[in-house]
Every structure is written in structure tokens, then in C-alpha cells.
CSV table of C-alpha atoms and ligand atoms in Angstrom, one decimal:
chain,number,residue,atom,x,y,z
O,1,MET,CA,22.8,-28.3,12.7
O,2,ALA,CA,24.1,-26.1,9.6
O,3,GLU,CA,24.0,-22.7,10.4
O,4,LYS,CA,21.0,-20.5,10.4
O,5,ILE,CA,20.6,-18.1,7.4
O,6,SER,CA,18.7,-15.4,8.5
O,7,ALA,CA,16.8,-12.7,6.0
O,8,VAL,CA,18.7,-9.9,5.3
O,9,LYS,CA,18.2,-7.0,7.3
O,10,GLY,CA,15.4,-4.2,7.3
O,11,MET,CA,12.9,-6.7,4.9
O,12,ASN,CA,10.1,-8.6,6.0
O,13,ASP,CA,8.5,-12.1,6.2
O,14,ILE,CA,5.0,-11.4,6.9
O,15,ALA,CA,3.6,-14.3,7.9
O,16,PRO,CA,-0.4,-15.0,9.7
O,17,PRO,CA,-1.6,-13.7,11.6
O,18,VAL,CA,-0.6,-10.4,9.9
O,19,SER,CA,-0.6,-11.6,6.6
O,20,ALA,CA,-4.7,-10.7,7.0
O,21,HIS,CA,-4.1,-7.5,8.0
O,22,TRP,CA,-2.1,-7.0,4.4
O,23,GLU,CA,-4.7,-9.1,2.8
O,24,TRP,CA,-7.5,-7.5,4.3
O,25,LEU,CA,-5.9,-4.0,3.8
O,26,GLU,CA,-5.6,-4.5,-0.1
O,27,GLU,CA,-8.7,-6.2,-0.5
O,28,GLN,CA,-10.2,-2.6,0.6
O,29,LEU,CA,-7.7,-0.7,-1.6
O,30,ARG,CA,-8.8,-2.7,-4.4
O,31,SER,CA,-12.8,-2.4,-3.2
O,32,LEU,CA,-11.9,1.6,-3.7
O,33,MET,CA,-9.9,1.8,-7.1
O,34,GLN,CA,-12.6,0.2,-8.7
O,35,ARG,CA,-15.3,1.8,-7.7
O,36,TYR,CA,-13.5,5.3,-9.3
O,37,GLY,CA,-12.9,3.4,-12.0
O,38,TYR,CA,-8.9,2.8,-11.8
O,39,ARG,CA,-7.7,-1.2,-13.4
O,40,ASN,CA,-4.7,-3.2,-12.1
O,41,LEU,CA,-1.1,-2.9,-13.7
O,42,ARG,CA,1.6,-4.8,-12.9
O,43,THR,CA,5.0,-4.1,-13.8
O,44,PRO,CA,8.9,-5.8,-13.6
O,45,ILE,CA,10.5,-5.7,-9.5
O,46,VAL,CA,13.9,-5.1,-11.5
O,47,GLU,CA,14.8,-2.2,-14.7
O,48,PRO,CA,17.4,-0.6,-16.3
O,49,THR,CA,18.5,1.0,-14.0
O,50,ALA,CA,18.6,4.2,-16.3
O,51,LEU,CA,14.8,4.9,-15.7
O,52,PHE,CA,15.3,6.1,-12.5
O,53,VAL,CA,18.7,7.8,-13.3
O,54,ARG,CA,16.4,9.8,-15.5
O,55,GLY,CA,12.4,9.1,-14.5
O,56,LEU,CA,13.4,10.4,-11.0
O,57,GLY,CA,16.6,12.5,-11.6
O,58,GLN,CA,20.3,11.8,-10.5
O,59,VAL,CA,20.6,14.9,-7.6
O,60,THR,CA,17.1,12.4,-5.3
O,61,ASP,CA,18.1,10.7,-2.1
O,62,ILE,CA,17.0,7.5,-4.4
O,63,VAL,CA,19.5,7.6,-7.1
O,64,GLU,CA,22.2,9.3,-4.9
O,65,LYS,CA,22.5,6.5,-2.6
O,66,GLU,CA,19.5,3.6,-2.3
O,67,MET,CA,19.1,2.1,-4.1
O,68,TYR,CA,19.9,-1.7,-5.1
O,69,SER,CA,21.6,-2.4,-8.5
O,70,PHE,CA,23.6,-4.4,-10.3
O,71,GLU,CA,24.9,-6.1,-13.2
O,72,ASP,CA,23.3,-8.7,-15.5
O,73,ARG,CA,25.8,-11.4,-15.6
O,74,LEU,CA,25.2,-12.2,-18.9
O,75,ASN,CA,24.8,-8.9,-20.8
O,76,GLY,CA,26.9,-6.3,-17.8
O,77,GLU,CA,23.1,-4.6,-18.2
O,78,GLN,CA,22.4,-2.2,-16.4
O,79,LEU,CA,19.9,-2.9,-13.5
O,80,THR,CA,17.8,-1.8,-10.3
O,81,LEU,CA,15.2,-3.5,-8.5
O,82,ARG,CA,12.0,-1.0,-8.6
O,83,PRO,CA,12.9,1.4,-5.6
O,84,GLU,CA,9.5,3.2,-6.5
O,85,ASN,CA,7.0,2.4,-9.3
O,86,THR,CA,5.4,5.6,-11.6
O,87,ALA,CA,8.7,5.7,-13.3
O,88,GLY,CA,7.3,1.9,-14.1
O,89,VAL,CA,4.2,3.1,-14.5
O,90,VAL,CA,4.7,5.9,-17.5
O,91,ARG,CA,7.4,3.3,-18.8
O,92,ALA,CA,5.1,0.2,-19.4
O,93,ALA,CA,2.4,2.6,-20.7
O,94,ILE,CA,4.9,4.5,-23.5
O,95,GLU,CA,5.5,0.9,-24.3
O,96,GLN,CA,2.6,-0.3,-24.8
O,97,SER,CA,0.7,2.8,-25.6
O,98,LEU,CA,-1.6,3.0,-23.5
O,99,THR,CA,-2.8,6.1,-23.5
O,100,TYR,CA,-3.4,5.9,-27.3
O,101,ASP,CA,-6.8,6.0,-27.2
O,102,GLY,CA,-7.1,8.3,-23.8
O,103,GLY,CA,-6.8,8.7,-20.5
O,104,LYS,CA,-6.0,6.1,-18.5
O,105,ARG,CA,-5.7,5.2,-14.3
O,106,LEU,CA,-4.5,3.0,-13.1
O,107,TYR,CA,-3.4,1.2,-10.2
O,108,TYR,CA,-0.1,-1.2,-8.7
O,109,MET,CA,0.8,-2.3,-5.3
O,110,GLY,CA,4.1,-4.2,-4.7
O,111,PRO,CA,7.6,-4.4,-3.1
O,112,MET,CA,9.8,-1.6,-3.4
O,113,PHE,CA,14.3,-1.2,-2.2
O,114,ARG,CA,15.9,1.4,-1.3
O,115,HIS,CA,19.2,1.7,1.1
O,116,GLU,CA,17.5,3.0,3.7
O,117,ARG,CA,18.9,3.0,7.7
O,118,PRO,CA,16.0,0.8,8.6
O,119,GLN,CA,13.7,1.9,12.0
O,120,ARG,CA,9.9,2.0,12.6
O,121,GLY,CA,8.3,2.8,9.5
O,122,ARG,CA,10.7,2.7,7.2
O,123,TYR,CA,12.4,0.0,5.9
O,124,ARG,CA,15.0,-2.3,2.7
O,125,GLN,CA,12.1,-4.3,1.7
O,126,PHE,CA,9.1,-2.7,1.6
O,127,HIS,CA,5.4,-1.8,0.3
O,128,GLN,CA,3.8,0.3,-1.9
O,129,PHE,CA,0.4,1.2,-3.1
O,130,GLY,CA,0.1,3.8,-6.0
O,131,ALA,CA,-2.6,5.3,-8.4
O,132,GLU,CA,-2.1,6.9,-11.4
O,133,ALA,CA,-3.8,8.7,-14.1
O,134,LEU,CA,-2.0,9.2,-17.4
O,135,GLY,CA,-3.6,11.4,-20.1
O,136,PHE,CA,-5.3,13.7,-17.6
O,137,ALA,CA,-3.4,17.4,-17.5
O,138,GLY,CA,-6.9,19.5,-15.5
O,139,PRO,CA,-7.3,20.0,-11.8
O,140,ASP,CA,-10.1,17.2,-11.4
O,141,VAL,CA,-7.8,14.3,-11.7
O,142,ASP,CA,-5.2,15.9,-8.7
O,143,ALA,CA,-9.0,16.3,-6.7
O,144,GLU,CA,-10.1,13.6,-7.3
O,145,LEU,CA,-6.5,12.1,-6.6
O,146,ILE,CA,-7.1,13.7,-3.5
O,147,VAL,CA,-11.5,12.5,-2.8
O,148,LEU,CA,-10.0,9.4,-3.5
O,149,ALA,CA,-6.9,8.6,-0.3
O,150,CYS,CA,-9.6,10.6,1.9
O,151,ASP,CA,-11.4,7.3,0.8
O,152,LEU,CA,-9.4,5.2,1.3
O,153,TRP,CA,-8.5,6.7,4.4
O,154,ALA,CA,-13.2,6.9,6.2
O,155,ALA,CA,-12.9,3.3,4.4
O,156,LEU,CA,-9.9,2.0,6.7
O,157,GLY,CA,-11.8,3.8,9.8
O,158,LEU,CA,-8.2,5.8,9.7
O,159,SER,CA,-8.8,9.6,12.0
O,160,GLY,CA,-6.1,12.4,12.8
O,161,ILE,CA,-4.1,11.9,9.0
O,162,SER,CA,-4.1,15.8,7.5
O,163,LEU,CA,-3.6,17.1,4.0
O,164,GLU,CA,-0.6,19.5,2.6
O,165,ILE,CA,-0.9,20.8,-0.4
O,166,ASN,CA,1.6,22.6,-2.5
O,167,SER,CA,2.1,23.6,-6.3
O,168,LEU,CA,5.5,24.2,-7.9
O,169,GLY,CA,4.6,25.5,-10.8
O,170,GLN,CA,6.3,25.1,-14.2
O,171,PRO,CA,9.9,25.1,-14.9
O,172,PRO,CA,10.9,27.8,-16.3
O,173,GLU,CA,8.6,29.4,-12.2
O,174,ARG,CA,10.6,27.0,-11.2
O,175,GLN,CA,13.6,29.1,-12.6
O,176,ALA,CA,13.2,31.8,-12.1
O,177,HIS,CA,12.1,30.9,-8.1
O,178,ARG,CA,15.7,28.6,-7.9
O,179,ALA,CA,17.8,31.8,-8.8
O,180,ALA,CA,16.6,33.4,-6.7
O,181,LEU,CA,16.8,31.2,-3.6
O,182,ILE,CA,20.7,30.3,-4.7
O,183,ALA,CA,21.6,34.0,-3.8
O,184,TYR,CA,19.4,33.8,-0.6
O,185,LEU,CA,21.2,30.5,0.9
O,186,GLU,CA,24.9,32.1,-1.0
O,187,ALA,CA,23.9,34.5,1.5
O,188,HIS,CA,23.4,33.0,4.7
O,189,ALA,CA,25.8,30.4,3.0
O,190,GLU,CA,27.4,29.9,7.0
O,191,LEU,CA,23.7,28.4,8.2
O,192,LEU,CA,24.0,25.8,6.1
O,193,ASP,CA,24.4,22.6,6.2
O,194,GLU,CA,26.9,20.2,4.9
O,195,ASP,CA,24.5,18.2,2.8
O,196,ALA,CA,22.6,22.3,2.0
O,197,ARG,CA,26.0,23.4,0.2
O,198,ARG,CA,26.6,20.5,-1.4
O,199,ARG,CA,23.1,20.8,-2.6
O,200,LEU,CA,23.2,24.7,-3.3
O,201,HIS,CA,24.3,24.6,-6.6
O,202,THR,CA,22.3,20.9,-8.6
O,203,ASN,CA,19.2,20.9,-5.6
O,204,PRO,CA,17.9,23.6,-4.1
O,205,LEU,CA,14.9,23.0,-3.5
O,206,ARG,CA,16.0,20.1,-1.6
O,207,ILE,CA,17.3,22.3,0.6
O,208,LEU,CA,14.1,23.0,2.0
O,209,ASP,CA,12.9,20.0,2.7
O,210,THR,CA,15.5,19.3,5.4
O,211,LYS,CA,15.3,18.3,8.7
O,212,ASN,CA,17.6,19.4,10.1
O,213,PRO,CA,16.2,21.4,12.6
O,214,LEU,CA,18.6,23.9,12.8
O,215,MET,CA,18.6,24.5,9.4
O,216,GLN,CA,14.8,25.2,10.2
O,217,ASP,CA,14.8,28.9,10.3
O,218,LEU,CA,16.9,30.1,7.0
O,219,VAL,CA,14.0,27.9,5.3
O,220,ASN,CA,11.4,29.2,6.8
O,221,GLN,CA,12.0,33.3,5.1
O,222,ALA,CA,13.1,31.4,1.9
O,223,PRO,CA,12.0,32.7,-1.6
O,224,ARG,CA,8.4,31.2,-1.9
O,225,LEU,CA,8.4,30.0,-5.0
O,226,MET,CA,4.4,30.7,-4.6
O,227,ASP,CA,5.1,34.2,-5.6
O,228,HIS,CA,7.3,33.4,-8.8
O,229,LEU,CA,3.7,31.3,-10.3
O,230,GLY,CA,2.2,32.7,-13.5
O,231,GLN,CA,-1.5,32.6,-13.7
O,232,GLU,CA,-1.7,29.3,-15.5
O,233,SER,CA,0.2,27.6,-13.0
O,234,LEU,CA,-1.9,29.8,-9.9
O,235,ASP,CA,-5.2,28.5,-11.8
O,236,HIS,CA,-5.3,25.4,-11.7
O,237,PHE,CA,-4.6,25.3,-8.5
O,238,HIS,CA,-7.6,28.0,-7.8
O,239,ARG,CA,-9.3,25.3,-9.2
O,240,LEU,CA,-8.0,23.1,-7.8
O,241,ARG,CA,-8.2,24.1,-4.0
O,242,THR,CA,-12.1,24.4,-5.2
O,243,LEU,CA,-12.7,21.2,-5.7
O,244,LEU,CA,-11.0,20.7,-2.4
O,245,ASP,CA,-13.4,23.1,-0.2
O,246,ALA,CA,-16.5,21.1,-2.4
O,247,HIS,CA,-16.3,18.4,-0.9
O,248,GLY,CA,-15.5,19.7,3.0
O,249,ILE,CA,-11.6,18.0,2.9
O,250,GLU,CA,-9.4,19.9,5.1
O,251,TYR,CA,-5.7,20.9,3.7
O,252,THR,CA,-3.5,23.5,4.8
O,253,ILE,CA,-1.0,24.8,2.2
O,254,ASN,CA,3.0,24.2,2.4
O,255,PRO,CA,5.2,26.2,0.9
O,256,ARG,CA,8.1,24.4,1.6
O,257,LEU,CA,6.7,21.0,-0.2
O,258,VAL,CA,8.6,19.4,-2.8
O,259,ARG,CA,9.2,16.2,-3.2
O,260,GLY,CA,11.9,14.1,-3.3
O,261,MET,CA,11.3,13.7,-6.7
O,262,ASP,CA,12.4,16.1,-9.6
O,263,TYR,CA,9.8,15.1,-11.5
O,264,TYR,CA,6.9,16.8,-10.4
O,265,ASN,CA,5.2,20.0,-10.9
O,266,LEU,CA,2.0,22.2,-10.4
O,267,SER,CA,0.2,19.8,-7.4
O,268,VAL,CA,1.2,18.1,-5.4
O,269,PHE,CA,0.1,17.0,-2.0
O,270,GLU,CA,2.1,15.0,1.1
O,271,PHE,CA,-0.5,13.0,4.1
O,272,VAL,CA,0.7,12.9,7.1
O,273,THR,CA,0.2,12.1,10.9
O,274,THR,CA,1.4,13.3,14.1
O,275,GLN,CA,0.7,9.2,15.6
O,276,LEU,CA,3.8,7.5,14.3
O,277,GLY,CA,7.1,9.5,15.2
O,278,SER,CA,9.2,10.8,12.7
O,279,GLN,CA,8.4,8.9,9.8
O,280,GLY,CA,4.9,10.8,9.6
O,281,THR,CA,3.9,11.0,5.5
O,282,VAL,CA,1.1,8.0,4.7
O,283,CYS,CA,0.6,9.4,1.5
O,284,ALA,CA,2.8,11.4,-1.6
O,285,GLY,CA,2.1,12.8,-4.8
O,286,GLY,CA,1.7,14.7,-7.5
O,287,ARG,CA,1.5,16.2,-11.1
O,288,TYR,CA,4.7,15.3,-13.7
O,289,ASP,CA,3.3,16.5,-16.7
O,290,GLY,CA,6.8,15.9,-18.2
O,291,LEU,CA,7.9,12.6,-16.6
O,292,PHE,CA,6.6,10.1,-19.9
O,293,GLU,CA,8.9,13.2,-22.4
O,294,GLN,CA,11.8,12.9,-19.5
O,295,ILE,CA,11.7,9.1,-20.9
O,296,GLY,CA,11.6,9.2,-23.6
O,297,GLY,CA,8.5,9.4,-24.1
O,298,LYS,CA,5.4,11.7,-25.9
O,299,SER,CA,4.5,14.2,-23.6
O,300,VAL,CA,1.4,13.4,-21.4
O,301,PRO,CA,0.2,15.2,-18.6
O,302,ALA,CA,-0.2,12.8,-16.1
O,303,VAL,CA,-0.7,12.5,-11.6
O,304,GLY,CA,-0.4,10.4,-9.1
O,305,TRP,CA,0.0,9.1,-5.3
O,306,ALA,CA,1.6,6.5,-3.4
O,307,LEU,CA,1.0,5.1,0.2
O,308,GLY,CA,3.7,3.6,2.2
O,309,MET,CA,1.6,0.4,2.8
O,310,GLU,CA,3.5,-0.9,6.0
O,311,ARG,CA,3.5,3.1,7.6
O,312,ILE,CA,-0.2,3.1,7.0
O,313,LEU,CA,-0.3,-0.7,8.7
O,314,GLU,CA,1.3,0.7,11.4
O,315,LEU,CA,-1.0,3.5,12.1
O,316,LEU,CA,-4.3,1.3,11.8
O,317,LYS,CA,-2.6,-1.7,14.9
O,318,GLU,CA,-1.5,2.3,16.3
O,319,GLN,CA,-5.9,3.4,15.7
O,320,ASN,CA,-6.4,-0.1,17.1
O,321,LYS,CA,-8.4,-0.1,13.9
O,322,LEU,CA,-7.1,-4.3,12.3
O,323,PRO,CA,-9.5,-6.6,11.4
O,324,GLU,CA,-9.9,-9.9,13.5
O,325,GLN,CA,-8.2,-13.0,12.0
O,326,PRO,CA,-10.8,-15.1,10.1
O,327,VAL,CA,-12.1,-18.3,11.6
O,328,PRO,CA,-13.5,-21.2,10.4
O,329,ASP,CA,-17.1,-21.6,10.7
O,330,ALA,CA,-16.9,-25.1,11.2
O,331,TYR,CA,-13.9,-27.4,12.2
O,332,ALA,CA,-14.5,-31.6,11.7
O,333,VAL,CA,-13.4,-33.2,14.2
O,334,VAL,CA,-13.2,-36.6,12.9
O,335,GLN,CA,-13.2,-40.4,15.6
O,336,ASN,CA,-12.0,-42.6,13.6
O,337,ALA,CA,-8.8,-42.4,10.6
O,338,SER,CA,-11.0,-45.2,8.4
O,339,SER,CA,-14.2,-42.3,8.5
O,340,LEU,CA,-11.8,-39.8,6.5
O,341,SER,CA,-12.9,-41.4,3.1
O,342,GLN,CA,-16.5,-41.0,4.1
O,343,VAL,CA,-16.4,-37.6,6.0
O,344,MET,CA,-13.5,-35.8,3.5
O,345,PRO,CA,-15.8,-35.7,0.1
O,346,VAL,CA,-18.7,-34.5,2.6
O,347,LEU,CA,-17.0,-31.5,4.4
O,348,ARG,CA,-14.9,-30.5,0.4
O,349,THR,CA,-19.2,-30.6,-0.3
O,350,LEU,CA,-19.2,-27.8,2.2
O,351,ARG,CA,-16.7,-25.8,1.3
O,352,LEU,CA,-17.4,-25.2,-2.2
O,353,ALA,CA,-20.6,-24.7,-1.2
O,354,GLY,CA,-18.6,-21.3,0.7
O,355,VAL,CA,-19.2,-22.9,4.1
O,356,ASN,CA,-15.3,-22.0,5.5
O,357,VAL,CA,-13.6,-25.6,7.7
O,358,GLN,CA,-11.2,-27.0,8.5
O,359,MET,CA,-10.9,-30.4,9.2
O,360,HIS,CA,-9.6,-31.9,11.4
O,361,ALA,CA,-5.8,-33.8,11.0
O,362,GLY,CA,-4.5,-36.8,11.6
O,363,GLY,CA,-1.3,-38.2,12.6
O,364,PRO,CA,0.1,-41.9,11.5
O,365,GLU,CA,-1.2,-43.3,14.5
O,366,GLY,CA,-4.8,-41.7,13.2
O,367,MET,CA,-6.9,-38.6,14.4
O,368,GLY,CA,-6.5,-38.9,18.1
O,369,SER,CA,-8.1,-38.3,20.9
O,370,MET,CA,-12.2,-36.4,21.0
O,371,LYS,CA,-11.1,-34.6,23.6
O,372,SER,CA,-7.7,-32.8,21.7
O,373,GLN,CA,-9.1,-32.9,19.0
O,374,PHE,CA,-12.1,-30.6,20.9
O,375,LYS,CA,-9.2,-29.1,22.5
O,376,LYS,CA,-7.9,-27.7,18.6
O,377,ALA,CA,-12.0,-27.7,17.7
O,378,ASP,CA,-11.5,-24.0,20.2
O,379,ALA,CA,-8.1,-23.0,20.2
O,380,SER,CA,-9.4,-22.7,15.9
O,381,GLY,CA,-11.8,-19.8,17.2
O,382,ALA,CA,-14.8,-22.5,15.6
O,383,ARG,CA,-18.6,-21.0,16.2
O,384,PHE,CA,-19.4,-24.9,15.2
O,385,ALA,CA,-18.0,-28.5,15.8
O,386,LEU,CA,-18.9,-30.6,13.2
O,387,ILE,CA,-18.0,-34.1,14.8
O,388,PHE,CA,-18.1,-36.9,12.6
O,389,GLY,CA,-18.4,-39.6,15.7
O,390,GLN,CA,-18.5,-43.3,15.0
O,391,ALA,CA,-21.4,-43.7,16.7
O,392,GLU,CA,-23.1,-40.6,14.3
O,393,LEU,CA,-21.9,-42.0,10.8
O,394,GLU,CA,-23.6,-45.3,12.6
O,395,LYS,CA,-26.9,-43.8,12.1
O,396,GLY,CA,-25.9,-41.7,9.2
O,397,ALA,CA,-25.9,-38.0,10.9
O,398,VAL,CA,-23.5,-35.1,11.5
O,399,ALA,CA,-23.3,-34.2,15.2
O,400,ILE,CA,-22.8,-31.1,15.5
O,401,LYS,CA,-21.7,-28.5,19.1
O,402,PRO,CA,-22.1,-25.3,19.7
O,403,LEU,CA,-18.2,-24.1,20.6
O,404,ARG,CA,-18.5,-20.3,20.7
O,405,GLY,CA,-21.9,-17.4,20.8
O,406,PRO,CA,-24.8,-18.5,22.2
O,407,ARG,CA,-26.2,-22.0,22.8
O,408,ASN,CA,-29.2,-22.6,23.9
O,409,ASP,CA,-31.2,-24.2,21.6
O,410,ALA,CA,-33.7,-22.0,19.8
O,411,ASP,CA,-30.3,-20.0,19.0
O,412,VAL,CA,-27.5,-22.3,17.4
O,413,GLY,CA,-30.1,-24.1,15.6
O,414,ALA,CA,-30.8,-21.6,12.7
O,415,PRO,CA,-26.8,-20.8,12.1
O,416,ALA,CA,-27.0,-24.8,12.4
O,417,GLN,CA,-28.9,-25.5,9.7
O,418,GLN,CA,-27.7,-22.9,7.2
O,419,LEU,CA,-24.0,-24.7,8.1
O,420,LEU,CA,-25.2,-28.2,6.5
O,421,LYS,CA,-27.9,-26.6,4.0
O,422,PRO,CA,-25.5,-27.5,1.3
O,423,LEU,CA,-26.1,-31.5,2.0
O,424,ALA,CA,-29.0,-31.3,2.3
O,425,GLU,CA,-28.9,-29.5,-1.0
O,426,ALA,CA,-27.1,-32.2,-2.2
O,427,ALA,CA,-28.9,-34.9,-3.2
O,428,HIS,CA,-25.9,-37.7,-1.8
O,429,TRP,CA,-25.4,-36.7,1.4
O,430,ALA,CA,-29.0,-36.1,2.5
O,431,SER,CA,-29.7,-39.7,1.6
O,432,ILE,CA,-26.6,-40.6,3.8
O,433,PHE,CA,-27.4,-38.0,6.5
O,434,ARG,CA,-29.8,-36.6,8.8
O,435,LEU,CA,-29.2,-32.9,9.5
O,436,PRO,CA,-30.2,-31.3,12.3
V,501,LIG,P1,10.6,9.7,3.6
V,501,LIG,O1,10.7,10.9,3.4
V,501,LIG,O2,9.7,9.2,4.5
V,501,LIG,O3,12.1,9.3,3.1
V,501,LIG,P2,10.1,9.5,0.0
V,501,LIG,O4,9.6,10.7,-0.2
V,501,LIG,O5,10.7,9.1,0.2
V,501,LIG,O6,9.4,9.5,1.8
V,501,LIG,P3,7.6,8.6,-1.7
V,501,LIG,O7,9.1,8.2,-2.1
V,501,LIG,O8,6.9,9.2,-1.8
V,501,LIG,O9,8.3,8.5,-0.3
V,501,LIG,O10,7.0,6.9,-1.5
V,501,LIG,C1,6.0,7.2,-1.0
V,501,LIG,C2,5.4,6.8,0.6
V,501,LIG,O11,5.7,5.8,0.5
V,501,LIG,C3,6.2,7.4,1.3
V,501,LIG,O12,4.5,8.4,2.3
V,501,LIG,C4,6.0,6.2,3.0
V,501,LIG,O13,4.6,6.5,3.5
V,501,LIG,C5,6.2,5.6,1.5
V,501,LIG,N1,8.1,5.0,2.0
V,501,LIG,C6,8.7,5.8,1.8
V,501,LIG,N2,10.0,4.8,1.9
V,501,LIG,C7,9.6,3.8,2.6
V,501,LIG,C8,11.2,2.8,3.8
V,501,LIG,N3,12.3,2.8,3.5
V,501,LIG,N4,10.2,1.6,4.4
V,501,LIG,C9,8.4,1.9,4.5
V,501,LIG,N5,8.1,3.1,3.6
V,501,LIG,C10,8.3,4.1,2.3
V,502,LIG,MG1,12.8,8.5,1.3
């Protein structure tokens, strides 16, 4: 045998039965976005590397060490597998003039790629679903996006997800805070780890986000950005909080919430759970009014979030909220392969009418014994077996057998008739089959 080829480390196949969970989650997401008036945007998986370097910032985890980048072998162009989709959405919005006639509410979903150490809730190919509102400056849209996420948890049946919010203010306010922060950290240089020392002058705000337990006291005492915010920023934050309160949405203000990407300003937020070990952030986002200009467009205010679909599915599993596997309404048992040309068009009629009916597939020898077919029918989870036996077909009849659920005649009759109704309604079949 030839040598086996495995999937790339940290990149996973999504096969049945798990793929049904994904499809269900995707449906829930689409349906909710529709109710809030968000529309789908699909951008390429490969983008110019410069988009992320300029969009996310040179000294972010993603750009420093997580991107899958390569050179186009024909023209030498530097390309990257998208590590996130906000920069791509903004690039597309600029290129397609999506906001020329006003604000746009958009959503995306799909695979993202980051070169990280694979572990529970952290993969190299993972999937995000994101909502982005482009062209709206007010805190009402920040609130709408947060409320939307809360509605999503409820629709999925999830609990135990808490909301943390913060304000990052505007660039000049961050500059003032940054100076105070660097002075403070320099005064305590002996307590900084290697990562922090490296970031001290490039991205000190990110030091507040450290996961090093030895530095927690230090960052807890650090100067707060909130104390450097001007009236307008404080106002935006206050109005957001008022709207969240009006919805009865609980949150905590986390002054250390800074987010990994450089592009955020004003509102930032994260939804976190304690039920997923150390990968507890399921959804994160904020306002990014500067990003359009940063990647070469006219200034457009914007706000959005992204959720990790693997983490949401993991949480659904943890809380026992995953949906049942889809099962066929009926499983067709066919005694003789010679009757297939009569049977298969019947099944097709049922399917065209919306009935989910699975046909027993035969082999080179024919259909197999009725006993083995009934075994398969049972294992399929179908409520009914449709029996196309020789005797039935000669009489022009279909036998129908309940495989599960109530089995006494009174309870079986109506659902069985409902199932075969499309045949009764199709004149050509009604004349051939006597239906129950
Ligand atoms: P973390 O601090 O966990 O690395 P992040 O700040 O890098 O997260 P974002 O870039 O904000 O994450 O992405 C939004 C969401 O996407 C995260 O909250 C998480 O749910 C999910 N996510 C991010 N990276 C991964 C990954 N490598 N594997 C699976 N999900 C991920
Ligand atoms: Mg990360």
C-alpha cells in the first residue's frame, strides 16, 4: 500500500455526524442575521500580505508569528491565507464602494488560518462567523451588535456566557495613556517578562493582555486608559452602557480588555465562558473607525465582532445543546432489483414534494435479503419503512411499516397518509397505487 497522507496538523476534517452540527449552527446564524438586516459578504481566502500587516498592525501576535504567507510563484506577489476577515471586509468595501449610499450591515463566515500551537479550542484552520456594521458612527450600532450576539446565545440554548466591555478611546487619548503606561512599566522593569520587555516600546497596551500569572499584580495596578478618556469618548461609552442596560444585558467593565488587533477604538467587548478551559473567549469585537483609512480608503466608521465556531460548538456540546442528527422520514425497502425502474420514480415524486426518503442501495447481486434491508431501515433512524415487495407491487400497493414511535393503527394512519400524500396527489401514481 502507498504511504498514508494525513491532514495538516491543526487542520481538521468535518465529517458526519459532526457536520450536521455545523450546518445547524450556520442556519441559526443566517436566520438571526436576516432578522437584524445583515447581509452576506464573501471575500477571498487569499489576500495580499500587506492587507494584514497594515490592517492588523506589525506588532500583533497574528502578524508577528501566526500568518501563513507565501510568494506567488508567477509574479512574486506576497500573499497570505486570511487569519481573520475584518481586514478583508474593509478591503472589499473600499474596492466595491459598498458604503457609497450609506451604511451597510454585513456578515461573513468561513475558514481562517493561524500558525498557533494546536490545542482544545485553538486550531490552525478554524472557522469564524463575523458581523460588521460599516458606516455607522453611533453607539446604537455597537449596542445592536452586542444584543444580536446575546440573542444568538439564547437561540442556541447557551448559558453561562458573560460579557466584558471597555473603551479604548481615540488615538490621542491612547497616546497619553501609552506614555503614562510606559513610564509605569519602566519603573517596574524588573517585573517584566521577556515578551513584555520586547513590547514595552512597540505595543505596551498589549502587555496588559498578558497571560503570565507573575505579572497580574503589575498590570492590575497599571495606569488606566479609562482615566485618560476625553468627554466624547466617555459619552460614547456611557450611551452604549445605557442601551445595554435598557435591554437588561449584564456586563462587567474590564479596563484591561484591549483586544489583539491594533485597529480598535472606543467600544471593545468580549463574550467569555469558564466552561472551555483556557480558550474561554467565544466572541470578540469592537469599533474600528480608523481601519478604512489605514488600508487606503476614505474614513468610514465601523464596528463588528467575530465568533469562533469551533468554540461555540464545543460549548454546545458541553451544555448538551447540540441538535439531534437528521433522520429520513422513510426508508425504502425494495424486494427485487427488477422493480427499481418502477420504484425510483415514485421515491423521486416524494422527494420533490419535500419528503425525506432514503432508498436502500443494492449491490451487484441485487437488493439483498428483506431481513438485511429492514436492519438498515431501522439503523437509518427513519420513522417508516416503505415496502416495495413483489406482492405489493403486483397488487399496485405500497406497504408502510412504522419503525419507531407509536405503532398502533390509530396513531400510525394519519402520519402514514401524510407521508404518502404526494403520491395521492400525483394523478399518475394515484392511478397505479392503492394508498393506505
Ligand atoms: P485568543 O486570545 O484566544 O488567541 P484572539 O484575540 O486571537 O483570541 P480574535 O482574533 O479576536 O481572537 O478572533 C475572534 C474569535 O475567534 C476568538 O474569540 C475565538 O473564539 C476564535 N479564535 C481565534 N483564534 C482561534 C484559533 N486559533 N482556533 C479556534 N478559534 C479561534
Ligand atoms: Mg490569538
